[in-house]
mmCIF file of C-alpha atoms and ligand atoms in Angstrom:
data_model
loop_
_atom_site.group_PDB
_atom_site.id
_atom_site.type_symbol
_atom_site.label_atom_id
_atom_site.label_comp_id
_atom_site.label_asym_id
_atom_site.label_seq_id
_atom_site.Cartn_x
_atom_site.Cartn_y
_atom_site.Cartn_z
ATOM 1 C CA UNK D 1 -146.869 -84.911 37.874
ATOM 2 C CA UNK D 2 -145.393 -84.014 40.459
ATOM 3 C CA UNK D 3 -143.617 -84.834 43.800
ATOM 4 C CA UNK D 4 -140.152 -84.679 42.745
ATOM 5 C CA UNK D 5 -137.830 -83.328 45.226
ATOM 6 C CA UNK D 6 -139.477 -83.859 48.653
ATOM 7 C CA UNK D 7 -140.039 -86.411 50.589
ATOM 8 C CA UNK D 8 -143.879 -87.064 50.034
ATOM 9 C CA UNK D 9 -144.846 -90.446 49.398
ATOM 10 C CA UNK D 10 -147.398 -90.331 45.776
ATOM 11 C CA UNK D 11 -150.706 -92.940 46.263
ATOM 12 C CA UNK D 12 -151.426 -93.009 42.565
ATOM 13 C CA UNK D 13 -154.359 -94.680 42.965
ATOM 14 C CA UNK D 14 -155.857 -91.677 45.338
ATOM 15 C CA UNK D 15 -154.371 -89.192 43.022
ATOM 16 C CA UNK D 16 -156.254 -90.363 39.475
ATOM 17 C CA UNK D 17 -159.537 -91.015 42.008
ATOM 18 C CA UNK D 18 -160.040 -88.543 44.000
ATOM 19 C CA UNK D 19 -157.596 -85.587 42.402
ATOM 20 C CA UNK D 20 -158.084 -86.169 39.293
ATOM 21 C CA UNK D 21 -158.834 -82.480 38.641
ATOM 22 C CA UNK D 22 -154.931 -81.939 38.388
ATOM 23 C CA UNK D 23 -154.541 -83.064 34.797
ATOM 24 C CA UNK D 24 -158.086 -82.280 33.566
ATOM 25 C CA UNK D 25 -157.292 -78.452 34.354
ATOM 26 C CA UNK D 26 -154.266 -78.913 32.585
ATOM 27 C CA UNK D 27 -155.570 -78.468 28.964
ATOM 28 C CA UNK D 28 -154.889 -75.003 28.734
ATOM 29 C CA UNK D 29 -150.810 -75.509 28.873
ATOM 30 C CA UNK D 30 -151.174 -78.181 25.793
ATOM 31 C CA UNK D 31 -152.735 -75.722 24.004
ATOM 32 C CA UNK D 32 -150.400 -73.117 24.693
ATOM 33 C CA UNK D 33 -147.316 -75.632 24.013
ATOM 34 C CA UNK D 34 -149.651 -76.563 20.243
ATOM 35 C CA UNK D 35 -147.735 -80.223 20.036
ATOM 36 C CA UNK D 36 -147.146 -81.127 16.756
ATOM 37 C CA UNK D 37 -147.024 -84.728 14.940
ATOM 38 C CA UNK D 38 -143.777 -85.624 14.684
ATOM 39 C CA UNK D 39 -142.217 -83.953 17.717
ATOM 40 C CA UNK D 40 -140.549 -85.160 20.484
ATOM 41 C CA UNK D 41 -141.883 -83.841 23.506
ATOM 42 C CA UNK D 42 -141.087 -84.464 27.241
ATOM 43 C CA UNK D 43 -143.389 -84.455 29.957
ATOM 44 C CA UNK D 44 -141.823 -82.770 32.675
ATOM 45 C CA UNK D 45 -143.244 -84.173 36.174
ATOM 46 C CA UNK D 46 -146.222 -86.689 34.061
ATOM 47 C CA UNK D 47 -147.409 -88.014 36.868
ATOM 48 C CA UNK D 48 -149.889 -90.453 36.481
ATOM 49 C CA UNK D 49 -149.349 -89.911 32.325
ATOM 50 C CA UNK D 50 -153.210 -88.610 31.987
ATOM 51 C CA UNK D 51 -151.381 -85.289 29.829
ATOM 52 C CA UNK D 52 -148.493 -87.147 28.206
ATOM 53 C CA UNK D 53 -150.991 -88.973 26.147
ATOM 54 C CA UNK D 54 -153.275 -86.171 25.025
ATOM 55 C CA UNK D 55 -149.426 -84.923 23.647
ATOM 56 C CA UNK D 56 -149.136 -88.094 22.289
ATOM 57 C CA UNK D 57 -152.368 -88.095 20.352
ATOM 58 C CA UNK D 58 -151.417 -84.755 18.912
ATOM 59 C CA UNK D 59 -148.766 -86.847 17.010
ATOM 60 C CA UNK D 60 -145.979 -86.347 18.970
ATOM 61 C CA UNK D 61 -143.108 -88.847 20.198
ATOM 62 C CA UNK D 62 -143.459 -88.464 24.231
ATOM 63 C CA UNK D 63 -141.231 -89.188 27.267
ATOM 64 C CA UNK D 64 -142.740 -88.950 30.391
ATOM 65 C CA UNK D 65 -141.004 -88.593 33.821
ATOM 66 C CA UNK D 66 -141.636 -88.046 37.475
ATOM 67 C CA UNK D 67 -139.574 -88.877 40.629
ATOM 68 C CA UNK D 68 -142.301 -91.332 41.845
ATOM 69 C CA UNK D 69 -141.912 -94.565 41.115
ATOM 70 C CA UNK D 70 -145.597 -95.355 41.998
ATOM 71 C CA UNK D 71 -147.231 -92.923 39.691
ATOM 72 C CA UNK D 72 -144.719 -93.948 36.905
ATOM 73 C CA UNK D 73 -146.269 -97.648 37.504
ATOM 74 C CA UNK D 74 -149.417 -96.588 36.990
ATOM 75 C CA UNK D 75 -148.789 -94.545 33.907
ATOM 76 C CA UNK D 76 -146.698 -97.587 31.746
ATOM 77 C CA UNK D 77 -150.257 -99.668 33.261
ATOM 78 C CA UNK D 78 -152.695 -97.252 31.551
ATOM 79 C CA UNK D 79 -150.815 -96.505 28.756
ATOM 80 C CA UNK D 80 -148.414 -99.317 28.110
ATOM 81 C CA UNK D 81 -147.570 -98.034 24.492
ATOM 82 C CA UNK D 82 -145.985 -94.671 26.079
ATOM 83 C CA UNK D 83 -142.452 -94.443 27.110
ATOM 84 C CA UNK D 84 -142.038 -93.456 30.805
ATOM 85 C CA UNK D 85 -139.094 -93.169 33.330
ATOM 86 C CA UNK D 86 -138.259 -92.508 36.737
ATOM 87 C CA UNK D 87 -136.550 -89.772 36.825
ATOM 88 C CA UNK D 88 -135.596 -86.077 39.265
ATOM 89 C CA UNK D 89 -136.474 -83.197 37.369
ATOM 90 C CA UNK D 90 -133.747 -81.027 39.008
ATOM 91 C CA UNK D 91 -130.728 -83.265 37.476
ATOM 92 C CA UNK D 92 -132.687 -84.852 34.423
ATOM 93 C CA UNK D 93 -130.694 -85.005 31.424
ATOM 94 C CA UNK D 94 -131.582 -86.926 28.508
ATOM 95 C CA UNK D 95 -128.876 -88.613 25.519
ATOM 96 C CA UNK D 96 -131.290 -86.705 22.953
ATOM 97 C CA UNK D 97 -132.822 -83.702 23.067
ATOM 98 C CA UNK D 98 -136.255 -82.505 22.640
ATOM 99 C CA UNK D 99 -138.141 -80.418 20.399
ATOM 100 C CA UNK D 100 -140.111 -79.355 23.257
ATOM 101 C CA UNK D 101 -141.061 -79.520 27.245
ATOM 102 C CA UNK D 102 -144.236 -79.859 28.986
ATOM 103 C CA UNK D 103 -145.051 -79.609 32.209
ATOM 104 C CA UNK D 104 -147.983 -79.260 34.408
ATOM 105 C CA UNK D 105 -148.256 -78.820 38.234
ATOM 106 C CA UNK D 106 -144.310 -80.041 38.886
ATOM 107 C CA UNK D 107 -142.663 -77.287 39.023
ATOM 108 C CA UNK D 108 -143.538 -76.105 42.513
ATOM 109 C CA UNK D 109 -142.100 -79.412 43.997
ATOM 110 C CA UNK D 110 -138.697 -78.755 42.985
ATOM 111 C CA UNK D 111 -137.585 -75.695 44.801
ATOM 112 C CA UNK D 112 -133.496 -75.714 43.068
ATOM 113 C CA UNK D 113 -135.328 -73.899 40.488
ATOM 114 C CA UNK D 114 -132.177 -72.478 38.652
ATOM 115 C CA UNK D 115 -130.793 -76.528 38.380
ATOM 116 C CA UNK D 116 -134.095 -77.335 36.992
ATOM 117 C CA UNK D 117 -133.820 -74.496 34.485
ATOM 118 C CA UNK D 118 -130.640 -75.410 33.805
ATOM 119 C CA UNK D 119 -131.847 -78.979 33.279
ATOM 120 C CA UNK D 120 -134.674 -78.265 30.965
ATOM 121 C CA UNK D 121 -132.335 -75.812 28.847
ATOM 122 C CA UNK D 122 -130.151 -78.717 28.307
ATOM 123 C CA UNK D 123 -132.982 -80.932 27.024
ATOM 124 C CA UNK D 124 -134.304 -78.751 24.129
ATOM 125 C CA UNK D 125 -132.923 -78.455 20.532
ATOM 126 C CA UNK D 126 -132.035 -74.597 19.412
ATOM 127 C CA UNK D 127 -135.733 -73.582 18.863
ATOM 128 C CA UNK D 128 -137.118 -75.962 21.506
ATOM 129 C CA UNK D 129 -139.920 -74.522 23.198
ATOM 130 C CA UNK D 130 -140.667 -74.802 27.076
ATOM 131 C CA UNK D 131 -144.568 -74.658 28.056
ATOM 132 C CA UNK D 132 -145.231 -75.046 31.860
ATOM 133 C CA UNK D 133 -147.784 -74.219 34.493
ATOM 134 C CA UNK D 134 -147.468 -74.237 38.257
ATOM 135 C CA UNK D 135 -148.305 -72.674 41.724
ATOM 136 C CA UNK D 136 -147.025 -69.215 41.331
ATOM 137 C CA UNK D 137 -146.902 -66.625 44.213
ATOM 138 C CA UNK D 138 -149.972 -66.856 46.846
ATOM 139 C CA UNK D 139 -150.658 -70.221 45.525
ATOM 140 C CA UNK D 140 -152.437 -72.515 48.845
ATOM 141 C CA UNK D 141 -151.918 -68.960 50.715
ATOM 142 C CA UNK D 142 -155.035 -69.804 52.540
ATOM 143 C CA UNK D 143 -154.111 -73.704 53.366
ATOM 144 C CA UNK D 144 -150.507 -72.906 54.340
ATOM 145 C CA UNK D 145 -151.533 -70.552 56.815
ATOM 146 C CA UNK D 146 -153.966 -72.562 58.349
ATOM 147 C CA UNK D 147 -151.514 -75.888 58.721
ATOM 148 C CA UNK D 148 -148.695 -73.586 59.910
ATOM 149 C CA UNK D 149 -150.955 -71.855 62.883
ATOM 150 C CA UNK D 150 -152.407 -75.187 63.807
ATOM 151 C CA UNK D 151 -149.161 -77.003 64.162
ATOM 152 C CA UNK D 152 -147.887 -74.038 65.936
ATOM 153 C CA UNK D 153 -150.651 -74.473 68.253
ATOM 154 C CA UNK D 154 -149.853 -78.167 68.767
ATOM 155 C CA UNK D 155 -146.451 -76.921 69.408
ATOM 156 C CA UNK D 156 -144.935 -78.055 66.147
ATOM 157 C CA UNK D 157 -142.006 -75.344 64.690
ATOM 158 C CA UNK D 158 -143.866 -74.720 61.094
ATOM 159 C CA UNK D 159 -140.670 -73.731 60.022
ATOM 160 C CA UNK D 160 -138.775 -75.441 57.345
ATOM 161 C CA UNK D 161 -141.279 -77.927 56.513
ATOM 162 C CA UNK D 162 -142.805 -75.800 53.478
ATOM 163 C CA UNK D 163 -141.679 -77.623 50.340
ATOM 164 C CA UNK D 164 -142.790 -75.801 47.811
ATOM 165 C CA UNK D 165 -141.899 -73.360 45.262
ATOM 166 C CA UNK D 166 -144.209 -70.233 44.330
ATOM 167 C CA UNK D 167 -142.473 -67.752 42.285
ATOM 168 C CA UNK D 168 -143.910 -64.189 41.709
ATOM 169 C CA UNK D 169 -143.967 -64.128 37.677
ATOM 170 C CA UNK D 170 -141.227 -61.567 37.269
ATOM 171 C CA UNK D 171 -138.657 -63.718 39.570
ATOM 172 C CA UNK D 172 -139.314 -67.099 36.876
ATOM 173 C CA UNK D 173 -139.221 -64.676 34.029
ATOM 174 C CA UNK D 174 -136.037 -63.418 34.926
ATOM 175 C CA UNK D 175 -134.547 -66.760 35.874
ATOM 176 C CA UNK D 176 -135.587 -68.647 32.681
ATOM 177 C CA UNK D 177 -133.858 -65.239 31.033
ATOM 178 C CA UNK D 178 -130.619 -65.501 33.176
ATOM 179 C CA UNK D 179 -131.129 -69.340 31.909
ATOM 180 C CA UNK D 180 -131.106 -68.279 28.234
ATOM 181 C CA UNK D 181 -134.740 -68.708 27.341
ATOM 182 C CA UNK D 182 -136.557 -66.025 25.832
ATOM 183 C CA UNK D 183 -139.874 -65.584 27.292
ATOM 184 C CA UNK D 184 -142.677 -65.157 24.819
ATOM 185 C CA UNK D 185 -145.871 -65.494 27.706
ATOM 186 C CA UNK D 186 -146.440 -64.970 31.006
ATOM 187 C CA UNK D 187 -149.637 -64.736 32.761
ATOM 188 C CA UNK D 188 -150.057 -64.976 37.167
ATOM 189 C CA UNK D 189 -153.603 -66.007 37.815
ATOM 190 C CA UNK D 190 -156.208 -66.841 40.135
ATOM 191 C CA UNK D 191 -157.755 -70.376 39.596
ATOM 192 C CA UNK D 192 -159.801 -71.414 42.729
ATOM 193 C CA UNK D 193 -160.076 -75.273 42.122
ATOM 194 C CA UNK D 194 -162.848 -77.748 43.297
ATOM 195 C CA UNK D 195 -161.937 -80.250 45.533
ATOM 196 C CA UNK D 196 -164.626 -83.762 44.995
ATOM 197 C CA UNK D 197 -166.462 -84.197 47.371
ATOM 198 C CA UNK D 198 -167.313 -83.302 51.224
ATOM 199 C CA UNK D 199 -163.995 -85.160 51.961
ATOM 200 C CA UNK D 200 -162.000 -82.693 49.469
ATOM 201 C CA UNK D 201 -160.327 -80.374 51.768
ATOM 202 C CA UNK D 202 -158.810 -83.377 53.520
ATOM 203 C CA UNK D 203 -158.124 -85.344 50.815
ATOM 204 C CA UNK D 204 -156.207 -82.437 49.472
ATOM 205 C CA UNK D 205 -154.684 -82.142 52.822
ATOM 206 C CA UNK D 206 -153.519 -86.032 52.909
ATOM 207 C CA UNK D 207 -152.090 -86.079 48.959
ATOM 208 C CA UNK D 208 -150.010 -83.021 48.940
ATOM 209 C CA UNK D 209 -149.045 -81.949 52.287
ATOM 210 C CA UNK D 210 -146.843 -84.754 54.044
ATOM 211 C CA UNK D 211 -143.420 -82.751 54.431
ATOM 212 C CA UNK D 212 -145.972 -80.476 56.934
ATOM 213 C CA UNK D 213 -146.489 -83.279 59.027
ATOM 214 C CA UNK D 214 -143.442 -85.502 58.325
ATOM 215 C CA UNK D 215 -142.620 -86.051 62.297
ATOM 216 C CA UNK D 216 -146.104 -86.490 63.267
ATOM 217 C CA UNK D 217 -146.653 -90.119 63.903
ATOM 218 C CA UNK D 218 -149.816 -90.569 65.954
ATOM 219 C CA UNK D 219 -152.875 -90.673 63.700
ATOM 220 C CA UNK D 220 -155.227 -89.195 66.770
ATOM 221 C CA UNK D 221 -153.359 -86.055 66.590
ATOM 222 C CA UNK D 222 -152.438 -85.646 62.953
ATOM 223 C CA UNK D 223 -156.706 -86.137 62.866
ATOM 224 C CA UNK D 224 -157.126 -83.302 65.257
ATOM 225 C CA UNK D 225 -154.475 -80.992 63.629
ATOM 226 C CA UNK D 226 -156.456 -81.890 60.028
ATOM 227 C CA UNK D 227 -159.944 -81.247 61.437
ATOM 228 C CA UNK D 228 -158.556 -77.787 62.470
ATOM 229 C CA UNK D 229 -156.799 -76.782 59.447
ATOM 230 C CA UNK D 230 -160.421 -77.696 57.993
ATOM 231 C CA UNK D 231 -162.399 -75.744 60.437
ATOM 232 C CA UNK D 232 -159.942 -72.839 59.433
ATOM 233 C CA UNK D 233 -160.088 -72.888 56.156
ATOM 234 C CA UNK D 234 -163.923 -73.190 55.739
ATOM 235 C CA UNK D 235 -165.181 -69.915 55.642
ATOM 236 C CA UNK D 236 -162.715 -68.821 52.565
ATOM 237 C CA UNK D 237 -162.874 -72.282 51.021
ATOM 238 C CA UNK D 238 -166.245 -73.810 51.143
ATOM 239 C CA UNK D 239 -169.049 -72.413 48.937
ATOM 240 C CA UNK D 240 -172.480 -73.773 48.202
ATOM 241 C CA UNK D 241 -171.442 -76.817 49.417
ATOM 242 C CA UNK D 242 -168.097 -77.687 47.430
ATOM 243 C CA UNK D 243 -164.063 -77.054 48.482
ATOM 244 C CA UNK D 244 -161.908 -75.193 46.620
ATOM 245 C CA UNK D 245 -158.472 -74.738 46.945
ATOM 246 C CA UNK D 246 -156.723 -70.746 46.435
ATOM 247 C CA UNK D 247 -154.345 -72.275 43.367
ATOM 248 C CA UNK D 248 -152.623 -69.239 41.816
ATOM 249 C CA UNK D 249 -150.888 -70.564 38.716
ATOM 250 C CA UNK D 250 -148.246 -69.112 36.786
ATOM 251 C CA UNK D 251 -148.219 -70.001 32.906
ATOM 252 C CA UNK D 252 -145.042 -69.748 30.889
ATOM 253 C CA UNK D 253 -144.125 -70.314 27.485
ATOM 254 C CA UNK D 254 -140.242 -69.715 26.437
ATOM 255 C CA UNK D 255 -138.350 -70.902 23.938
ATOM 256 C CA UNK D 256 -134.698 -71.834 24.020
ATOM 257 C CA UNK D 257 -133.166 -69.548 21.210
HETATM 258 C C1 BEZ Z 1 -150.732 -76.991 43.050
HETATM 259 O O1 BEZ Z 1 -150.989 -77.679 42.066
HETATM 260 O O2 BEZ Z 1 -150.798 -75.763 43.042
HETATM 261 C C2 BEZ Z 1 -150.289 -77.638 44.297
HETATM 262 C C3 BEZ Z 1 -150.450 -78.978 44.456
HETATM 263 C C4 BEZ Z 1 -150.016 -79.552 45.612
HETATM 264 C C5 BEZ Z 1 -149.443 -78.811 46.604
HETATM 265 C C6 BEZ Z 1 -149.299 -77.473 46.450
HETATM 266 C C7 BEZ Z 1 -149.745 -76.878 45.286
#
């Protein structure tokens, strides 16, 4: 995974620690992409490489990128036998193509979504098949609002510091369709996700959410504005003592004709 378009700066270290829950919900998209040994498969947005090598232990050949250098450090440390780049989804093109892409809670960090389709199209064989999962429409409803009032109330514009990308299923359907893909599954759905810890909200908070806060320099008040995003939130997103986030993820499989 992930951060590859906006200007949010990746602590790998904090990520595998503390959010660790990113790739270890991601099973479900393996399945549904069924590597096989013997393919070449590129992980689209690998992050910290956690997913690339349960691809790789299917058999497959794997090439994992992301746009941050520091979680593509950490990936060639834990898994030095794996081949990993630095690399923007949105423009990534490859010298040889792919029997297959993979790609697990990226998408929503790279907002040109057509270039990215574009890109991906261009990185499969004919028959290549394109698994993905990401935020999809409503996803961090809850959060967003919460970080947009407060800043507001601090007398921060909220606008045009959202970052992300959370398609309604029909929209990403009909783009990877406009693309050339034909779209074999599609399911929008609800996945409230636990958040380690009594620190989880705000850890969340600190990991994902920088572009919010990107002209907010002194720590005293970015505290403040945290504290009261996390006061907001509680009541929807604390139960019997655990966070949870409001994901809403969309899961697609299409395959390029
Ligand atoms: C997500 O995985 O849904 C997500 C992660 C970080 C920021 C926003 C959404």
């Amino acid at each position: 995974m992930e951060r590859m378009a906006s200007g949010n700066l990746w602590n790998s270290e904090a990520y595998d620690s503390k959010l660790d829950f990113v790739s270890k919900l991601g099973g479900g998209v393996v399945e549904l992409l069924a590597p096989k040994a013997g393919e070449r498969i590129l992980d689209f947005g690998c992050g910290t490489g956690d997913l690339t090598v349960a691809l790789a232990e299917a058999g497959a050949t794997v090439v994992g990128v992301d746009l941050s250098e520091d979680m593509i450090k950490r990936a060639r440390s834990k898994f030095p036998q794996l081949e990993f780049q630095v690399a923007n989804g949105v423009n990534y093109r490859s010298d040889e193509p792919f029997d297959a892409v993979f790609s697990n809670a990226a998408l929503h960090w790279m907002p040109q979504a057509e270039q990215t389709a574009h890109s991906i199209w261009l990185a499969l064989k004919p028959g290549g098949r394109f698994a993905a999962e990401f935020g999809g429409s409503g996803n961090v409803d809850t959060i967003t609002t919460a970080i947009e009032h407060v800043l507001e109330k601090y007398g921060h514009d909220p606008a045009g510091r959202n970052p992300w990308y959370f398609p309604k299923l029909g929209e990403y359907a009909s783009l990877l369709e406009q693309t050339g893909f034909r779209v074999s599954f599609a399911w929008h759905f609800n996945r409230p996700t636990p958040l380690k810890g009594s620190s989880g909200m705000r850890d969340w908070l600190d990991m994902f959410s920088d572009d919010f806060f990107f002209d907010i320099n002194a720590l005293e008040e970015k505290e403040a504005i945290y504290q009261e995003i996390i006061t907001m939130v509680k009541p929807d997103l604390y139960r019997n003592d655990e966070w949870f986030a409001d994901y809403k993820r969309l899961r697609i499989l299409a395959v390029k004709p």
